């Protein structure tokens, strides 16, 4: 019941937290079948939250067992469809034995045609690459077929989760679903050699997941790739609505850039990195981003008029909604060190503090003005979201004004440098194909 209550609230929070969410090839997930969604794990816990809120079925997850130590936490997490998985580093071999119960719960869930999600890398790491997969996905899938031999199959759907900037709010998420892998194909091998079958299934899963993930093969190439990705994103402006889309093109574009950088000779990478560093350093110095430069100089009158018209809405929305966000950000900055947990913790605390804040206002208004209190149910968060959009637009206009201050020579030099980078990268990529 708690899952059903939390889900719509979390959905609203996620759609405000992220600028755009792309869910491509969702049709690959079988219906009314035992399904495991096997995904990579770039953040602390946003991947399962996003999918739980945007797929047309309840999800069941495996979560670190140390979160279940206290009875209250255990009860809450189980109500949210979470199952504990215990690791040696969380308490030695003695706690790992508790996984037998978890595996039994997984087998039973799949027998009932439920959909499970397993973060197949086993731990969170904020990087654009796929790490070696743990064997738990294969063990659960093949163990279910062994336990229930009359079961038709267990389908493992490879899922690639990609973020433009995983540690920041108002970024983009690109999630792609691959065609399901039949666990039964590996069952005959499993009956003869369990380890071999699990390894074969894990290798196949890893290959399929890698096809749906932006992969920067070497850490030394991350800065160059991120620079080029920023410049490529400029070509595809993001409309405000709809927030959720189903196009795969943004992911394909990101993968093309990363794959092209992976294939470049080292000398070419060094030359491009030097040029992009110079370009972005100059942009930073004058206070503009690549998108504003590409749009060129514009008359600020219309933008200024729109800001003036929207100012009262912004002020009201900001004053009514800012406090819980400020509190959440302060708590996150104080308590979170790992980048993988910054965005998830900020989202979770923001959602909790905002809900409390919103309910307090609602109760107060219902006591004194019931009709206005009911209207408040919708108006307050809308004004808050409008304030977020206003701030983003204000920042863009401010950068536009800074760009307008450049003289003709400065503007042309920056534009020429950008064109040189694009042409050089395009030529080098063509040569390597």
Coordinates of C-alpha atoms in Angstrom, one line a residue:
X1 CA 0.0 0.0 0.0
X2 CA 2.8 2.4 0.8
X3 CA 4.3 1.8 -2.6
X4 CA 1.0 3.0 -4.3
X5 CA 0.9 6.1 -2.1
X6 CA 4.5 7.1 -2.6
X7 CA 4.7 6.4 -6.3
X8 CA 2.6 9.4 -7.7
X9 CA 4.3 11.8 -5.3
X10 CA 7.7 10.5 -6.3
X11 CA 6.8 10.8 -10.0
X12 CA 5.9 14.4 -9.6
X13 CA 9.2 15.0 -7.7
X14 CA 11.3 13.3 -10.4
X15 CA 9.7 15.2 -13.3
X16 CA 10.5 18.5 -11.6
X17 CA 14.0 17.3 -10.6
X18 CA 15.0 16.3 -14.1
X19 CA 14.7 18.5 -17.2
X20 CA 14.0 15.6 -19.5
X21 CA 13.6 11.8 -19.2
X22 CA 13.9 9.6 -22.3
X23 CA 12.6 6.1 -22.0
X24 CA 13.3 4.3 -25.3
X25 CA 12.2 0.8 -26.4
X26 CA 10.0 0.2 -23.4
X27 CA 8.0 -2.2 -25.6
X28 CA 10.8 -4.7 -25.2
X29 CA 9.7 -5.5 -21.6
X30 CA 7.5 -8.6 -21.7
X31 CA 4.0 -8.3 -20.2
X32 CA 2.6 -10.7 -17.7
X33 CA 5.9 -12.7 -17.6
X34 CA 8.6 -13.2 -15.1
X35 CA 11.0 -10.2 -15.8
X36 CA 14.3 -9.0 -14.4
X37 CA 15.4 -5.5 -15.4
X38 CA 19.2 -5.6 -15.2
X39 CA 20.6 -2.0 -15.2
X40 CA 23.9 -0.3 -14.6
X41 CA 24.3 1.8 -11.5
X42 CA 25.7 5.3 -11.9
X43 CA 23.9 6.9 -8.9
X44 CA 23.0 6.0 -5.4
X45 CA 19.4 5.1 -6.0
X46 CA 17.8 7.2 -8.7
X47 CA 17.6 4.4 -11.4
X48 CA 15.0 2.3 -9.6
X49 CA 13.1 5.4 -8.5
X50 CA 12.8 6.6 -12.1
X51 CA 11.7 3.3 -13.5
X52 CA 9.2 2.6 -10.6
X53 CA 7.6 5.9 -11.4
X54 CA 7.4 5.6 -15.2
X55 CA 6.7 1.9 -16.0
X56 CA 3.2 0.6 -16.1
X57 CA 3.8 -2.1 -13.4
X58 CA 5.1 -2.3 -9.8
X59 CA 8.8 -3.1 -9.4
X60 CA 10.6 -5.1 -6.8
X61 CA 14.3 -4.3 -6.0
X62 CA 17.3 -5.7 -4.3
X63 CA 18.8 -3.2 -1.8
X64 CA 21.8 -3.3 0.4
X65 CA 21.1 -5.4 3.5
X66 CA 22.6 -3.1 6.0
X67 CA 19.6 -0.7 5.4
X68 CA 17.3 -3.4 6.9
X69 CA 19.0 -3.6 10.4
X70 CA 16.3 -1.6 12.3
X71 CA 12.8 -3.1 12.4
X72 CA 11.1 0.2 11.4
X73 CA 13.4 0.6 8.4
X74 CA 12.9 -3.0 7.4
X75 CA 9.1 -2.6 7.5
X76 CA 9.1 0.6 5.5
X77 CA 11.5 -0.8 2.8
X78 CA 9.6 -4.0 2.4
X79 CA 6.4 -1.9 2.0
X80 CA 8.2 -0.2 -0.9
X81 CA 8.9 -3.6 -2.6
X82 CA 12.6 -3.7 -1.5
X83 CA 14.4 -6.9 -0.7
X84 CA 17.7 -7.0 1.2
X85 CA 20.9 -8.4 -0.4
X86 CA 23.8 -8.9 2.0
X87 CA 27.5 -8.4 1.1
X88 CA 30.6 -9.7 2.9
X89 CA 31.9 -6.2 3.5
X90 CA 28.7 -5.4 5.4
X91 CA 29.2 -8.0 8.1
X92 CA 31.2 -11.0 6.9
X93 CA 30.0 -14.4 5.8
X94 CA 27.5 -14.6 8.7
X95 CA 25.2 -12.0 7.2
X96 CA 25.6 -13.3 3.6
X97 CA 23.7 -16.4 4.8
X98 CA 20.7 -14.2 5.0
X99 CA 20.6 -14.0 1.2
X100 CA 19.0 -17.5 1.1
X101 CA 15.8 -15.9 2.3
X102 CA 16.2 -13.1 -0.2
X103 CA 16.7 -15.5 -3.1
X104 CA 13.6 -17.4 -2.1
X105 CA 11.6 -14.2 -2.2
X106 CA 13.0 -13.4 -5.6
X107 CA 12.1 -16.9 -6.9
X108 CA 8.6 -16.5 -5.6
X109 CA 8.1 -13.0 -7.0
X110 CA 9.2 -14.2 -10.5
X111 CA 6.9 -17.2 -10.3
X112 CA 4.1 -14.8 -9.8
X113 CA 5.1 -12.9 -13.0
X114 CA 6.4 -9.9 -11.1
X115 CA 9.0 -7.6 -12.5
X116 CA 12.3 -7.2 -10.5
X117 CA 15.0 -4.7 -11.0
X118 CA 18.6 -5.6 -10.3
X119 CA 21.5 -3.1 -10.4
X120 CA 23.8 -5.6 -12.0
X121 CA 27.1 -3.8 -11.3
X122 CA 26.5 -4.2 -7.6
X123 CA 27.6 -0.8 -6.4
X124 CA 27.2 2.8 -7.5
X125 CA 29.9 4.6 -9.4
X126 CA 29.4 7.9 -11.2
X127 CA 31.2 7.2 -14.5
X128 CA 30.3 6.8 -18.2
X129 CA 31.3 3.2 -18.7
X130 CA 30.0 -0.3 -17.8
X131 CA 31.8 -2.0 -14.9
X132 CA 32.1 -5.8 -14.5
X133 CA 28.7 -7.3 -13.7
X134 CA 28.0 -9.3 -10.5
X135 CA 26.6 -12.8 -11.0
X136 CA 23.4 -12.2 -8.9
X137 CA 21.2 -11.6 -12.0
X138 CA 22.1 -15.0 -13.5
X139 CA 21.8 -16.8 -10.1
X140 CA 18.3 -15.4 -9.6
X141 CA 17.1 -16.1 -13.1
X142 CA 18.4 -19.7 -13.4
X143 CA 17.7 -20.4 -9.7
X144 CA 14.0 -19.6 -10.4
X145 CA 13.8 -22.0 -13.3
X146 CA 15.5 -24.7 -11.2
X147 CA 13.1 -24.1 -8.3
X148 CA 10.1 -24.0 -10.6
X149 CA 10.8 -26.2 -13.7
X150 CA 7.3 -25.7 -15.1
X151 CA 7.8 -22.0 -15.4
X152 CA 7.8 -21.0 -19.1
X153 CA 11.0 -18.8 -18.8
X154 CA 12.6 -15.9 -16.9
X155 CA 13.2 -12.9 -19.2
X156 CA 16.2 -10.6 -18.5
X157 CA 15.9 -7.2 -20.0
X158 CA 19.2 -5.3 -20.4
X159 CA 18.8 -1.7 -19.4
X160 CA 21.2 1.2 -20.0
X161 CA 20.8 4.2 -17.7
X162 CA 22.6 7.4 -18.9
X163 CA 22.7 10.9 -17.4
X164 CA 24.1 14.0 -19.0
X165 CA 25.2 15.2 -15.5
X166 CA 24.3 12.5 -12.9
X167 CA 25.3 14.6 -9.9
X168 CA 23.2 17.7 -10.8
X169 CA 19.5 18.4 -10.8
X170 CA 17.7 19.6 -14.0
X171 CA 19.9 17.4 -16.2
X172 CA 18.7 14.8 -18.7
X173 CA 18.2 11.0 -18.2
X174 CA 18.3 8.5 -21.1
X175 CA 17.2 5.0 -20.4
X176 CA 17.1 2.4 -23.1
X177 CA 15.6 -1.1 -22.9
X178 CA 17.1 -4.0 -24.9
X179 CA 15.4 -7.1 -26.2
X180 CA 14.9 -9.7 -23.4
X181 CA 17.4 -12.5 -22.9
X182 CA 15.9 -15.9 -22.3
X183 CA 17.3 -17.5 -19.2
X184 CA 16.0 -20.9 -20.3
X185 CA 18.6 -20.9 -23.1
X186 CA 21.2 -21.3 -20.4
X187 CA 19.4 -23.9 -18.3
X188 CA 20.8 -27.1 -19.9
X189 CA 24.3 -25.8 -19.3
X190 CA 23.3 -24.8 -15.7
X191 CA 22.2 -28.4 -14.9
X192 CA 25.7 -29.6 -15.8
X193 CA 27.8 -26.7 -14.7
X194 CA 26.2 -23.9 -12.7
X195 CA 29.1 -21.6 -12.7
X196 CA 29.6 -21.9 -16.5
X197 CA 26.0 -21.1 -17.2
X198 CA 25.9 -18.1 -14.9
X199 CA 29.2 -16.8 -16.4
X200 CA 27.8 -17.3 -20.0
X201 CA 24.5 -15.5 -19.1
X202 CA 26.4 -12.7 -17.4
X203 CA 28.7 -12.2 -20.4
X204 CA 25.7 -12.0 -22.7
X205 CA 24.0 -9.5 -20.4
X206 CA 27.1 -7.4 -20.2
X207 CA 27.4 -7.3 -24.0
X208 CA 23.7 -6.3 -24.4
X209 CA 23.9 -3.6 -21.7
X210 CA 27.0 -2.1 -23.2
X211 CA 25.0 -1.4 -26.4
X212 CA 22.7 0.9 -24.5
X213 CA 25.3 2.9 -22.4
X214 CA 27.5 5.8 -23.2
X215 CA 31.0 4.4 -22.7
X216 CA 34.2 6.5 -22.3
X217 CA 36.8 3.8 -22.4
X218 CA 39.6 5.7 -20.7
X219 CA 39.4 8.1 -17.8
X220 CA 41.9 10.3 -19.5
X221 CA 39.4 10.9 -22.3
X222 CA 36.5 12.0 -20.0
X223 CA 37.2 15.8 -20.1
X224 CA 37.5 15.9 -23.9
X225 CA 34.4 13.7 -24.4
X226 CA 32.4 15.9 -22.0
X227 CA 33.4 19.1 -23.9
X228 CA 32.4 17.5 -27.2
X229 CA 29.1 16.2 -25.7
X230 CA 28.3 19.7 -24.5
X231 CA 28.9 21.1 -28.0
X232 CA 26.8 18.4 -29.6
X233 CA 23.9 18.9 -27.1
X234 CA 23.7 22.5 -28.2
X235 CA 22.4 21.3 -31.6
X236 CA 19.3 19.7 -29.9
X237 CA 17.5 22.3 -27.8
X238 CA 15.2 20.8 -25.2
X239 CA 11.6 21.9 -25.1
X240 CA 10.1 22.4 -21.7
X241 CA 7.2 19.9 -22.4
X242 CA 6.7 17.0 -22.5
X243 CA 9.1 16.1 -19.7
X244 CA 9.0 12.4 -20.6
X245 CA 9.9 11.3 -24.1
X246 CA 10.5 8.0 -25.9
X247 CA 13.1 9.0 -28.5
X248 CA 16.4 7.1 -28.7
X249 CA 18.1 9.8 -30.8
X250 CA 19.6 11.7 -27.9
X251 CA 21.3 8.6 -26.5
X252 CA 22.5 7.6 -30.0
X253 CA 24.0 11.0 -30.4
X254 CA 25.8 10.8 -27.1
X255 CA 27.1 7.3 -27.9
X256 CA 28.4 8.4 -31.3
X257 CA 30.5 11.1 -29.7
X258 CA 31.9 8.8 -27.0
X259 CA 32.7 6.1 -29.5
X260 CA 34.4 8.5 -31.9
X261 CA 36.6 9.8 -29.1
X262 CA 37.5 6.2 -28.1
X263 CA 38.6 5.5 -31.6
X264 CA 40.8 8.6 -32.0
X265 CA 44.6 8.3 -32.1
X266 CA 46.3 9.8 -28.9
X267 CA 47.9 12.7 -30.8
X268 CA 44.6 13.7 -32.2
X269 CA 43.0 13.6 -28.8
X270 CA 45.7 15.8 -27.3
X271 CA 45.2 18.4 -30.1
X272 CA 41.5 18.4 -29.7
X273 CA 41.7 18.6 -25.9
X274 CA 43.9 21.6 -26.1
X275 CA 41.5 23.4 -28.4
X276 CA 38.4 22.6 -26.4
X277 CA 40.1 23.6 -23.2
X278 CA 41.0 26.9 -24.7
X279 CA 37.5 27.4 -26.0
X280 CA 35.6 26.5 -22.8
X281 CA 38.1 28.6 -20.7
X282 CA 37.3 31.6 -22.8
X283 CA 33.6 31.0 -22.5
X284 CA 33.9 30.7 -18.7
X285 CA 35.9 33.9 -18.6
X286 CA 33.2 35.9 -20.3
X287 CA 30.4 34.0 -18.5
X288 CA 28.5 32.3 -21.3
X289 CA 27.9 28.7 -22.4
X290 CA 28.3 27.1 -25.7
X291 CA 24.5 27.2 -26.5
X292 CA 24.3 30.9 -26.0
X293 CA 27.3 31.5 -28.3
X294 CA 25.9 29.3 -31.0
X295 CA 22.6 31.2 -30.9
X296 CA 24.5 34.4 -31.5
X297 CA 23.8 38.0 -30.4
X298 CA 20.1 39.0 -30.0
X299 CA 18.1 42.0 -29.1
X300 CA 17.5 41.8 -25.4
X301 CA 14.2 43.8 -25.4
X302 CA 11.8 40.8 -25.9
X303 CA 13.7 38.7 -23.3
X304 CA 13.7 41.6 -20.8
X305 CA 10.0 42.1 -21.3
X306 CA 9.3 38.4 -20.7
X307 CA 11.3 38.6 -17.5
X308 CA 9.5 41.6 -16.3
X309 CA 6.1 40.0 -17.0
X310 CA 7.0 36.8 -15.2
X311 CA 8.7 38.5 -12.3
X312 CA 5.6 38.6 -10.0
X313 CA 4.9 34.9 -10.6
X314 CA 8.6 34.1 -9.9
X315 CA 8.6 36.1 -6.6
X316 CA 5.4 34.4 -5.3
X317 CA 6.6 30.9 -6.4
X318 CA 10.0 31.4 -5.0
X319 CA 8.9 32.7 -1.6
X320 CA 6.3 29.9 -1.2
X321 CA 8.5 27.0 -2.3
X322 CA 12.2 27.9 -1.7
X323 CA 12.6 27.1 2.1
X324 CA 12.3 23.2 1.9
X325 CA 14.7 23.2 -1.1
X326 CA 17.2 25.4 0.7
X327 CA 17.1 23.1 3.7
X328 CA 17.5 20.0 1.6
X329 CA 20.5 21.4 -0.2
X330 CA 22.2 22.4 3.0
X331 CA 21.7 18.9 4.5
X332 CA 23.0 17.3 1.3
X333 CA 26.1 19.5 1.3
X334 CA 26.8 18.8 4.9
X335 CA 26.3 15.0 4.9
X336 CA 27.0 13.7 1.4
X337 CA 30.6 13.3 0.2
X338 CA 30.3 10.8 -2.7
X339 CA 29.1 12.4 -6.0
X340 CA 27.0 9.3 -6.7
X341 CA 24.7 10.2 -3.8
X342 CA 24.5 13.9 -4.2
X343 CA 21.6 14.0 -6.6
X344 CA 19.6 11.1 -5.1
X345 CA 19.9 12.5 -1.5
X346 CA 19.1 16.0 -2.7
X347 CA 16.0 14.7 -4.5
X348 CA 14.8 12.5 -1.6
X349 CA 15.3 15.2 1.1
X350 CA 13.7 17.9 -1.1
X351 CA 10.7 15.7 -1.7
X352 CA 10.3 14.9 2.0
X353 CA 10.8 18.5 3.3
X354 CA 8.6 19.9 0.5
X355 CA 5.8 17.5 1.2
X356 CA 5.8 18.5 4.9
X357 CA 5.9 22.2 4.0
X358 CA 3.1 21.8 1.5
X359 CA 0.9 19.9 4.0
X360 CA 1.5 22.5 6.7
X361 CA 0.3 25.2 4.3
X362 CA -2.7 23.1 3.2
X363 CA -3.8 22.4 6.8
X364 CA -3.5 26.1 7.8
X365 CA -5.5 27.2 4.8
X366 CA -8.2 24.6 5.2
X367 CA -8.7 25.8 8.8
X368 CA -9.3 29.4 7.8
X369 CA -10.3 29.3 4.1
X370 CA -11.3 25.8 3.0
X371 CA -11.9 26.7 -0.7
X372 CA -8.5 28.4 -1.1
X373 CA -7.0 25.5 0.7
X374 CA -8.3 23.0 -1.9
X375 CA -7.0 25.2 -4.7
X376 CA -3.7 25.3 -3.0
X377 CA -3.4 21.6 -3.7
X378 CA -2.5 22.5 -7.3
X379 CA -1.4 26.1 -7.4
X380 CA 1.5 26.0 -5.0
X381 CA 3.7 23.4 -6.8
X382 CA 2.8 24.9 -10.2
X383 CA 4.1 28.3 -9.0
X384 CA 7.2 26.6 -7.6
X385 CA 7.9 24.9 -11.0
X386 CA 7.3 28.2 -12.8
X387 CA 10.0 29.8 -10.5
X388 CA 12.5 27.1 -11.5
X389 CA 11.8 27.8 -15.2
X390 CA 12.1 31.5 -14.6
X391 CA 15.5 31.1 -12.9
X392 CA 16.8 29.0 -15.9
X393 CA 15.5 31.6 -18.4
X394 CA 17.0 34.5 -16.3
X395 CA 20.4 32.8 -16.4
X396 CA 20.2 32.4 -20.2
X397 CA 19.2 36.0 -20.7
X398 CA 22.0 37.1 -18.4
X399 CA 24.5 35.1 -20.5
X400 CA 23.0 36.6 -23.6
X401 CA 23.7 40.1 -22.3
X402 CA 27.3 39.2 -21.6
X403 CA 27.7 37.8 -25.1
X404 CA 26.2 41.1 -26.5
X405 CA 29.0 43.0 -24.8
X406 CA 31.7 41.3 -26.9
X407 CA 33.1 43.3 -29.7
X408 CA 33.0 41.9 -33.2
X409 CA 36.5 40.6 -33.2
X410 CA 36.1 38.7 -29.9
X411 CA 32.8 37.2 -31.0
X412 CA 34.3 36.1 -34.3
X413 CA 37.4 34.6 -32.7
X414 CA 35.2 32.5 -30.4
X415 CA 32.9 31.4 -33.2
X416 CA 35.9 30.5 -35.4
X417 CA 37.5 28.5 -32.6
X418 CA 34.3 26.6 -32.1
X419 CA 34.0 25.9 -35.8
X420 CA 37.7 24.7 -35.9
X421 CA 37.0 22.2 -33.2
X422 CA 33.8 20.8 -34.9
X423 CA 35.5 20.6 -38.3
X424 CA 38.6 19.0 -36.8
X425 CA 36.7 16.4 -34.8
X426 CA 34.4 15.6 -37.9
X427 CA 37.4 15.2 -40.1
X428 CA 39.3 13.0 -37.7
X429 CA 36.2 10.9 -37.1
X430 CA 35.7 10.4 -40.8
X431 CA 39.3 9.4 -41.2
X432 CA 38.9 6.7 -38.6
X433 CA 35.8 5.1 -40.1

